[in-house]
Coordinates of C-alpha atoms in Angstrom, one line a residue:
X991 CA -38.5 45.3 24.0
X992 CA -41.6 43.5 25.4
X993 CA -45.1 44.7 24.5
X994 CA -47.7 45.0 27.3
X995 CA -50.3 42.3 27.0
X996 CA -53.3 44.6 27.3
X997 CA -52.0 46.8 24.4
X998 CA -52.1 44.0 21.8
X999 CA -54.1 41.0 23.2
X1000 CA -57.5 40.6 24.8
X1001 CA -58.4 37.7 27.1
X1002 CA -62.2 37.5 27.2
X1003 CA -62.5 35.3 30.3
X1004 CA -60.1 34.3 33.1
X1005 CA -60.3 30.6 32.1
X1006 CA -59.7 31.2 28.4
X1007 CA -56.6 29.5 26.9
X1008 CA -56.5 31.9 24.0
X1009 CA -56.4 35.7 23.6
X1010 CA -57.7 37.7 20.7
X1011 CA -55.3 40.0 18.8
X1012 CA -56.2 43.7 18.8
X1013 CA -53.9 44.3 15.8
X1014 CA -51.7 42.1 13.6
X1015 CA -48.4 41.0 15.1
X1016 CA -45.4 39.6 13.2
X1017 CA -43.5 36.5 14.2
X1018 CA -41.1 37.0 17.2
X1019 CA -43.0 39.7 19.1
X1020 CA -42.7 39.3 22.8
X1021 CA -45.8 40.0 24.9
X1022 CA -45.7 40.3 28.7
X1023 CA -48.1 40.3 31.6
X1024 CA -46.7 40.3 35.1
X1025 CA -43.9 37.7 35.1
X1026 CA -45.2 35.8 32.1
X1027 CA -43.8 36.3 28.6
X1028 CA -45.2 34.9 25.3
X1029 CA -43.5 35.1 21.9
X1030 CA -45.5 34.9 18.7
X1031 CA -44.5 31.9 16.7
X1032 CA -45.8 33.3 13.4
X1033 CA -47.5 36.4 12.0
X1034 CA -51.0 36.5 13.4
X1035 CA -53.7 38.8 12.0
X1036 CA -56.0 41.1 14.0
X1037 CA -59.1 39.3 15.3
X1038 CA -57.4 35.9 15.3
X1039 CA -56.4 33.8 18.4
X1040 CA -53.1 33.2 20.1
X1041 CA -52.4 30.4 22.5
X1042 CA -51.7 31.3 26.1
X1043 CA -50.8 27.8 27.3
X1044 CA -49.9 24.4 26.0
X1045 CA -52.5 21.9 24.9
X1046 CA -52.2 18.3 23.9
X1047 CA -54.0 16.8 20.9
X1048 CA -57.7 16.2 21.8
X1049 CA -57.8 18.8 24.6
X1050 CA -60.8 21.1 24.7
X1051 CA -60.0 24.8 24.2
X1052 CA -61.9 27.6 25.9
X1053 CA -62.9 31.1 24.7
X1054 CA -65.6 33.2 26.3
X1055 CA -65.1 30.6 29.2
X1056 CA -66.8 28.0 26.9
X1057 CA -65.5 25.2 24.7
X1058 CA -65.0 26.4 21.1
X1059 CA -63.2 23.3 19.8
X1060 CA -60.5 20.6 20.4
X1061 CA -56.8 20.7 19.6
X1062 CA -56.1 18.6 16.5
X1063 CA -52.3 18.7 17.3
X1064 CA -50.1 20.0 20.0
X1065 CA -50.4 23.7 20.7
X1066 CA -47.8 25.8 22.4
X1067 CA -47.9 29.3 24.0
X1068 CA -47.6 31.9 21.3
X1069 CA -49.0 29.7 18.6
X1070 CA -51.6 31.0 16.1
X1071 CA -54.8 29.0 16.9
X1072 CA -56.9 28.4 13.9
X1073 CA -58.2 25.8 11.4
X1074 CA -54.7 24.1 11.2
X1075 CA -54.7 23.1 14.8
X1076 CA -58.3 23.4 16.2
X1077 CA -61.3 21.4 15.1
X1078 CA -64.8 20.3 16.1
X1079 CA -65.7 17.5 18.6
X1080 CA -68.7 16.4 20.4
X1081 CA -69.3 17.5 24.0
X1082 CA -72.3 17.5 26.4
X1083 CA -74.2 20.7 26.8
X1084 CA -76.1 21.1 30.0
X1085 CA -79.4 22.7 29.0
X1086 CA -80.6 23.3 32.6
X1087 CA -83.8 24.9 31.2
X1088 CA -84.8 28.0 33.1
X1089 CA -82.2 27.7 35.9
X1090 CA -80.6 31.1 35.0
X1091 CA -84.0 32.8 34.4
X1092 CA -83.7 36.3 35.7
X1093 CA -86.3 38.9 34.5
X1094 CA -85.0 42.3 33.6
X1095 CA -86.3 45.1 35.7
X1096 CA -88.7 47.2 33.6
X1097 CA -88.0 50.9 33.5
X1098 CA -90.5 53.2 35.3
X1099 CA -91.2 56.5 33.6
X1100 CA -93.9 59.1 33.8
X1101 CA -93.9 59.3 30.0
X1102 CA -92.8 56.4 27.9
X1103 CA -89.9 56.8 25.4
X1104 CA -91.3 57.3 21.9
X1105 CA -90.3 57.3 18.2
X1106 CA -92.0 58.9 15.3
X1107 CA -94.1 56.2 13.6
X1108 CA -97.4 55.3 12.1
X1109 CA -100.3 54.2 14.3
X1110 CA -101.8 51.0 13.0
X1111 CA -104.7 50.8 15.5
X1112 CA -105.4 48.6 18.5
X1113 CA -103.6 45.3 18.8
X1114 CA -101.0 46.1 16.1
X1115 CA -97.4 47.4 16.3
X1116 CA -96.7 50.8 14.9
X1117 CA -95.0 51.2 11.5
X1118 CA -91.6 52.7 11.0
X1119 CA -92.2 53.1 7.3
X1120 CA -95.2 53.8 5.0
X1121 CA -94.9 51.5 2.0
X1122 CA -97.4 50.1 -0.5
X1123 CA -96.5 46.5 -1.6
X1124 CA -97.1 44.6 -4.8
X1125 CA -97.0 40.9 -3.7
X1126 CA -96.7 38.1 -6.2
X1127 CA -98.1 34.7 -5.4
X1128 CA -95.9 32.9 -7.8
X1129 CA -92.7 33.5 -9.8
X1130 CA -94.8 33.7 -13.0
X1131 CA -96.3 37.0 -11.7
X1132 CA -93.1 38.4 -10.4
X1133 CA -92.3 40.5 -13.5
X1134 CA -95.7 42.0 -13.6
X1135 CA -95.4 42.9 -10.0
X1136 CA -92.1 44.7 -10.7
X1137 CA -93.6 46.5 -13.7
X1138 CA -96.4 47.9 -11.6
X1139 CA -94.0 49.1 -8.9
X1140 CA -91.6 50.6 -11.4
X1141 CA -94.4 52.9 -12.7
X1142 CA -94.4 54.7 -9.3
X1143 CA -90.8 56.0 -9.3
X1144 CA -89.2 59.2 -10.1
X1145 CA -89.8 62.8 -9.4
X1146 CA -93.5 62.8 -10.3
X1147 CA -94.2 60.2 -7.7
X1148 CA -92.2 62.0 -5.0
X1149 CA -94.0 65.2 -5.8
X1150 CA -97.5 63.8 -5.8
X1151 CA -97.1 61.4 -2.8
X1152 CA -94.4 62.9 -0.6
X1153 CA -95.6 61.0 2.5
X1154 CA -95.4 57.6 0.9
X1155 CA -92.0 55.8 1.3
X1156 CA -92.4 53.9 -1.9
X1157 CA -94.3 51.3 -3.9
X1158 CA -92.3 48.1 -3.7
X1159 CA -92.6 44.7 -5.4
X1160 CA -92.2 41.6 -3.1
X1161 CA -91.4 38.7 -5.4
X1162 CA -89.9 35.2 -5.1
X1163 CA -89.0 32.2 -7.3
X1164 CA -91.6 29.8 -5.9
X1165 CA -95.4 29.4 -5.8
X1166 CA -95.9 26.4 -8.0
X1167 CA -94.6 22.8 -8.4
X1168 CA -94.3 22.5 -4.7
X1169 CA -95.9 20.2 -2.2
X1170 CA -99.2 21.5 -0.7
X1171 CA -98.0 21.0 2.9
X1172 CA -95.0 22.5 4.6
X1173 CA -93.4 24.3 1.7
X1174 CA -96.6 25.9 0.7
X1175 CA -97.5 26.7 4.3
X1176 CA -94.2 28.5 4.9
X1177 CA -94.5 30.5 1.6
X1178 CA -98.0 31.6 2.4
X1179 CA -97.0 32.5 5.9
X1180 CA -94.2 34.8 4.6
X1181 CA -96.5 36.4 2.0
X1182 CA -99.3 37.0 4.4
X1183 CA -96.9 38.3 7.0
X1184 CA -95.5 40.8 4.6
X1185 CA -99.1 41.9 3.6
X1186 CA -100.0 42.7 7.2
X1187 CA -96.6 44.0 8.2
X1188 CA -96.8 47.3 10.2
X1189 CA -94.7 49.0 7.6
X1190 CA -97.1 48.1 4.8
X1191 CA -100.0 50.5 4.6
X1192 CA -101.6 48.9 1.5
X1193 CA -101.0 46.0 -0.8
X1194 CA -102.0 44.4 -4.0
X1195 CA -101.8 40.6 -4.5
X1196 CA -100.9 39.5 -8.1
X1197 CA -101.0 35.9 -9.4
X1198 CA -100.9 34.0 -12.6
X1199 CA -104.1 32.1 -12.0
X1200 CA -103.3 28.4 -12.3
X1201 CA -100.5 28.2 -9.7
X1202 CA -100.5 26.0 -6.6
X1203 CA -100.3 29.0 -4.3
X1204 CA -103.8 30.4 -4.8
X1205 CA -104.5 33.9 -3.7
X1206 CA -108.0 33.2 -2.4
X1207 CA -106.5 30.5 -0.2
X1208 CA -104.0 32.9 1.3
X1209 CA -106.8 35.5 1.9
X1210 CA -109.0 32.9 3.6
X1211 CA -106.3 31.1 5.6
X1212 CA -104.8 34.4 7.1
X1213 CA -107.9 36.5 7.1
X1214 CA -106.5 39.2 4.8
X1215 CA -108.6 42.3 4.4
X1216 CA -108.5 45.6 2.5
X1217 CA -106.9 48.1 4.8
X1218 CA -109.2 50.8 3.5
X1219 CA -112.4 48.6 3.7
X1220 CA -111.9 46.0 6.5
X1221 CA -115.0 44.1 5.5
X1222 CA -113.7 43.5 2.0
X1223 CA -111.1 41.2 0.6
X1224 CA -107.9 43.1 -0.4
X1225 CA -107.0 44.1 -3.9
X1226 CA -106.0 41.0 -5.9
X1227 CA -105.8 40.0 -9.6
X1228 CA -104.4 37.4 -11.8
X1229 CA -102.9 37.5 -15.3
X1230 CA -105.0 34.8 -16.9
X1231 CA -108.3 36.3 -15.8
X1232 CA -107.3 39.8 -17.1
X1233 CA -106.0 38.5 -20.4
X1234 CA -102.2 38.9 -20.3
X1235 CA -99.3 40.9 -18.9
X1236 CA -100.1 44.3 -20.4
X1237 CA -103.7 44.3 -19.2
X1238 CA -102.6 43.1 -15.7
X1239 CA -100.0 45.8 -15.4
X1240 CA -102.5 48.5 -16.4
X1241 CA -105.1 47.1 -14.0
X1242 CA -102.4 47.0 -11.3
X1243 CA -101.4 50.6 -11.8
X1244 CA -105.0 51.7 -11.6
X1245 CA -105.5 49.8 -8.4
X1246 CA -102.4 51.3 -6.8
X1247 CA -103.4 54.8 -7.9
X1248 CA -106.7 54.3 -6.0
X1249 CA -104.8 53.3 -2.8
X1250 CA -102.0 56.0 -2.8
X1251 CA -104.0 59.0 -1.7
X1252 CA -105.0 57.3 1.6
X1253 CA -101.4 56.3 2.2
X1254 CA -100.3 59.9 1.5
X1255 CA -102.7 61.2 4.2
X1256 CA -100.9 59.2 6.9
X1257 CA -98.6 61.1 9.2
X1258 CA -96.0 60.1 11.8
X1259 CA -96.9 60.7 15.4
X1260 CA -95.1 59.9 18.7
X1261 CA -95.4 56.1 19.3
X1262 CA -94.3 54.2 22.3
X1263 CA -90.9 52.5 21.9
X1264 CA -92.5 49.3 23.2
X1265 CA -94.1 49.1 19.7
X1266 CA -90.7 48.3 18.2
X1267 CA -89.9 44.7 17.3
X1268 CA -86.2 44.4 16.6
X1269 CA -84.8 41.8 14.2
X1270 CA -81.2 40.9 15.1
X1271 CA -78.9 39.3 12.6
X1272 CA -75.2 39.0 11.9
X1273 CA -73.5 38.2 8.6
X1274 CA -70.0 38.2 7.4
X1275 CA -68.9 37.8 11.0
X1276 CA -65.3 37.9 12.1
X1277 CA -63.2 37.6 15.2
X1278 CA -64.3 41.0 16.5
X1279 CA -68.1 40.2 16.2
X1280 CA -68.5 38.6 19.6
X1281 CA -66.3 41.3 21.3
X1282 CA -67.7 44.5 19.8
X1283 CA -70.8 44.8 17.7
X1284 CA -72.7 41.8 19.0
X1285 CA -72.4 42.6 22.7
X1286 CA -73.2 46.2 22.0
X1287 CA -76.4 45.1 20.2
X1288 CA -77.1 42.9 23.2
X1289 CA -77.0 45.9 25.5
X1290 CA -79.4 47.8 23.1
X1291 CA -81.7 44.7 23.0
X1292 CA -81.8 44.6 26.8
X1293 CA -82.7 48.3 26.9
X1294 CA -85.6 47.7 24.4
X1295 CA -86.9 44.8 26.5
X1296 CA -86.8 46.9 29.6
X1297 CA -88.9 49.5 27.8
X1298 CA -91.5 46.8 27.0
X1299 CA -90.4 46.2 23.4
X1300 CA -89.5 43.0 21.5
X1301 CA -86.2 41.8 20.4
X1302 CA -85.8 38.7 18.1
X1303 CA -82.7 36.5 17.8
X1304 CA -82.5 34.1 14.9
X1305 CA -80.2 31.8 12.7
X1306 CA -80.6 28.4 14.4
X1307 CA -77.6 26.9 12.8
X1308 CA -75.5 29.7 14.1
X1309 CA -76.4 29.3 17.8
X1310 CA -75.4 25.7 17.5
X1311 CA -73.1 24.7 20.4
X1312 CA -74.2 27.7 22.4
X1313 CA -77.9 27.0 22.6
X1314 CA -77.6 25.9 26.3
X1315 CA -76.8 29.5 27.3
X1316 CA -80.3 30.4 25.9
X1317 CA -82.2 27.5 27.3
X1318 CA -80.8 28.3 30.8
X1319 CA -82.6 31.7 30.5
X1320 CA -85.9 30.3 29.2
X1321 CA -89.0 31.6 30.9
X1322 CA -90.6 28.1 30.9
X1323 CA -89.9 24.5 30.2
X1324 CA -92.0 24.7 27.0
X1325 CA -89.9 27.5 25.6
X1326 CA -86.6 25.8 26.4
X1327 CA -87.7 22.5 25.0
X1328 CA -88.9 24.1 21.8
X1329 CA -85.5 25.6 21.2
X1330 CA -83.8 22.2 21.9
X1331 CA -86.2 20.5 19.5
X1332 CA -85.2 23.0 16.8
X1333 CA -81.5 22.2 17.3
X1334 CA -82.3 18.5 17.0
X1335 CA -84.3 19.0 13.8
X1336 CA -81.3 20.8 12.2
X1337 CA -79.0 18.0 13.2
X1338 CA -81.4 15.4 11.7
X1339 CA -82.0 17.5 8.6
X1340 CA -78.3 18.0 7.8
X1341 CA -77.5 14.3 8.5
X1342 CA -80.1 13.3 5.8
X1343 CA -77.9 15.0 3.2
X1344 CA -74.6 13.7 4.6
X1345 CA -73.7 17.1 6.1
X1346 CA -73.3 18.5 9.5
X1347 CA -74.1 21.8 11.1
X1348 CA -70.4 22.4 11.8
X1349 CA -70.0 23.0 8.0
X1350 CA -70.0 26.6 9.2
X1351 CA -68.2 29.1 9.5
X1352 CA -67.8 30.3 6.0
X1353 CA -64.6 31.2 4.1
X1354 CA -65.0 34.8 5.0
X1355 CA -65.6 34.0 8.7
X1356 CA -62.4 32.0 8.8
X1357 CA -60.4 34.8 7.2
X1358 CA -61.8 37.1 9.9
X1359 CA -60.5 34.8 12.7
X1360 CA -63.5 32.4 13.4
X1361 CA -62.5 28.8 13.5
X1362 CA -65.5 26.6 14.5
X1363 CA -69.3 27.0 14.6
X1364 CA -69.0 26.8 18.4
X1365 CA -66.9 29.9 18.5
X1366 CA -69.1 31.7 16.0
X1367 CA -72.2 30.8 17.9
X1368 CA -70.9 32.0 21.2
X1369 CA -70.2 35.4 19.6
X1370 CA -73.6 35.4 17.9
X1371 CA -75.7 34.9 21.0
X1372 CA -74.1 38.0 22.5
X1373 CA -76.7 39.9 20.5
X1374 CA -79.3 38.5 22.9
X1375 CA -77.9 40.4 25.9
X1376 CA -79.0 39.2 29.3
X1377 CA -82.8 39.1 29.0
X1378 CA -84.7 35.9 29.6
X1379 CA -85.9 34.0 26.6
X1380 CA -89.7 34.5 26.4
X1381 CA -90.8 32.7 23.2
X1382 CA -89.5 30.6 20.3
X1383 CA -91.1 30.9 16.9
X1384 CA -91.2 28.9 13.7
X1385 CA -89.9 30.6 10.5
X1386 CA -92.0 33.8 9.7
X1387 CA -94.5 33.0 12.4
X1388 CA -96.3 36.1 13.7
X1389 CA -94.4 37.4 16.8
X1390 CA -96.9 38.1 19.5
X1391 CA -94.7 38.0 22.7
X1392 CA -92.8 40.9 24.2
X1393 CA -89.3 40.6 25.4
X1394 CA -86.5 38.5 24.0
X1395 CA -87.7 35.9 21.5
X1396 CA -86.0 33.4 19.1
X1397 CA -87.1 32.6 15.5
X1398 CA -86.0 29.4 13.7
X1399 CA -84.2 30.6 10.5
X1400 CA -81.2 29.4 8.6
X1401 CA -77.8 31.1 8.8
X1402 CA -78.3 32.8 5.5
X1403 CA -78.7 36.6 5.5
X1404 CA -81.5 37.2 3.0
X1405 CA -83.5 34.1 4.1
X1406 CA -83.1 34.9 7.8
X1407 CA -84.1 38.5 7.6
X1408 CA -87.1 37.7 5.4
X1409 CA -88.4 35.4 8.1
X1410 CA -87.9 38.0 10.8
X1411 CA -89.6 40.8 8.9
X1412 CA -92.5 38.5 7.8
X1413 CA -92.9 37.7 11.5
X1414 CA -93.5 41.4 12.1
X1415 CA -90.2 43.0 13.0
X1416 CA -90.4 46.6 12.0
X1417 CA -86.7 47.4 12.5
X1418 CA -83.5 45.5 11.9
X1419 CA -80.0 45.8 13.3
X1420 CA -77.4 43.8 11.4
X1421 CA -73.8 43.4 12.6
X1422 CA -71.0 42.5 10.2
X1423 CA -67.2 42.1 10.3
X1424 CA -66.6 41.4 6.7
X1425 CA -69.1 43.8 5.1
X1426 CA -72.5 42.2 4.5
X1427 CA -74.7 44.8 2.7
X1428 CA -78.1 43.0 2.7
X1429 CA -81.1 45.1 3.6
X1430 CA -84.7 44.0 3.9
X1431 CA -87.5 46.3 2.8
X1432 CA -90.0 47.1 4.2
X1433 CA -88.1 47.2 7.5
X1434 CA -85.2 49.7 7.8
X1435 CA -81.9 48.0 8.7
X1436 CA -79.0 49.5 10.6
X1437 CA -75.6 48.1 9.9
X1438 CA -73.1 47.9 12.7
X1439 CA -69.4 47.3 11.8
X1440 CA -67.3 45.2 14.2
X1441 CA -64.2 47.3 13.8
X1442 CA -63.2 50.8 12.7
X1443 CA -61.3 50.0 9.5
X1444 CA -64.4 48.3 8.1
X1445 CA -66.6 51.2 9.0
X1446 CA -64.2 53.7 7.4
X1447 CA -63.9 51.5 4.3
X1448 CA -67.6 51.0 3.7
X1449 CA -68.9 54.2 5.1
X1450 CA -70.2 55.4 1.7

């Protein structure tokens, strides 16, 4: 008996030469639509692709109505289409900067939508959390930062400061033996961005003393100030000046104890939803990502933009091959060209090391049905919805614009989310088809599964 096409397969665009399987089908299953019948030539897993027509070696193959790769051998109707018969190839992309620019219509309400957040004053986004951060300038002070934060855990802390979400250590493995140009600039931008993040109500900077990444330089370069006394420098200390680890930990605990009462006095109040800056990321993507979770996030992103909020797409190496769909929506020539320049930088950078950007997708992506970076990228930009592209930012650069923005980050979950949060995103939504579990304090992160079995398996 033949199986109806729409029961088991999904053709995403009328011009697509492949369909996506809704569930696993064994070899020999006959699928019909109208007067056409296909027969699966092998067992094909859910989320993977099946050929709807014949292709010769070298022919481009379409999914989402876009090129996702080129046939590396003859492909016949009913064949499983994957890494064994589909590969990368160069093709021209028409950037047509701004030609598809269509502003989203802003919603009109007597009263704006709100969320319960923390008012940070004029010119700043509201906080969605109330954290105190211990920020290390160098790896040598990371342990001390962690010791200070660990002191403020347990039932006593929760009882004494019930309105503080926590004392957290923000540490890293750098800060010294690095060139005092771009690497140092990026590190300082991240640390300063975390210090002034809307979810951070107070912070303590901890250094060793002799490191390249000097705390006074960070304070001066980024104008950091004590949140309690805006005219003063923030709390900062270094191990060498205080005489060792134990003394620094004790001094750090004392400094935090002075700050906590003010944080505990803060209360959530209704804040306009336009104060939300949404970090959008996907990790452990699969064949369902571009069909379910990512488009759903794109709809939510558009809704936030229509309310005057900010939504930020990222992972430059994972929009590769689909970047033209964003440049066509750019709000200006400058915005579009900045995105193209970033793509070219990544091409040059990977070439210097004998690699290519198409060294993506990962093993897990491929097991989930993704074959090429073009296919993965087309699914990834679905998170951006239909809003015009308003701005493009460097890694961890402070996000000032409203609307849909893009940030230059690598396609690595922890590194990408760190840049987005350091740029000021106060909320994250992370889609996953394989089960990525990364979160990024101080911003809350909502995980969205691409299919029901994953949700049920990882619900706890």
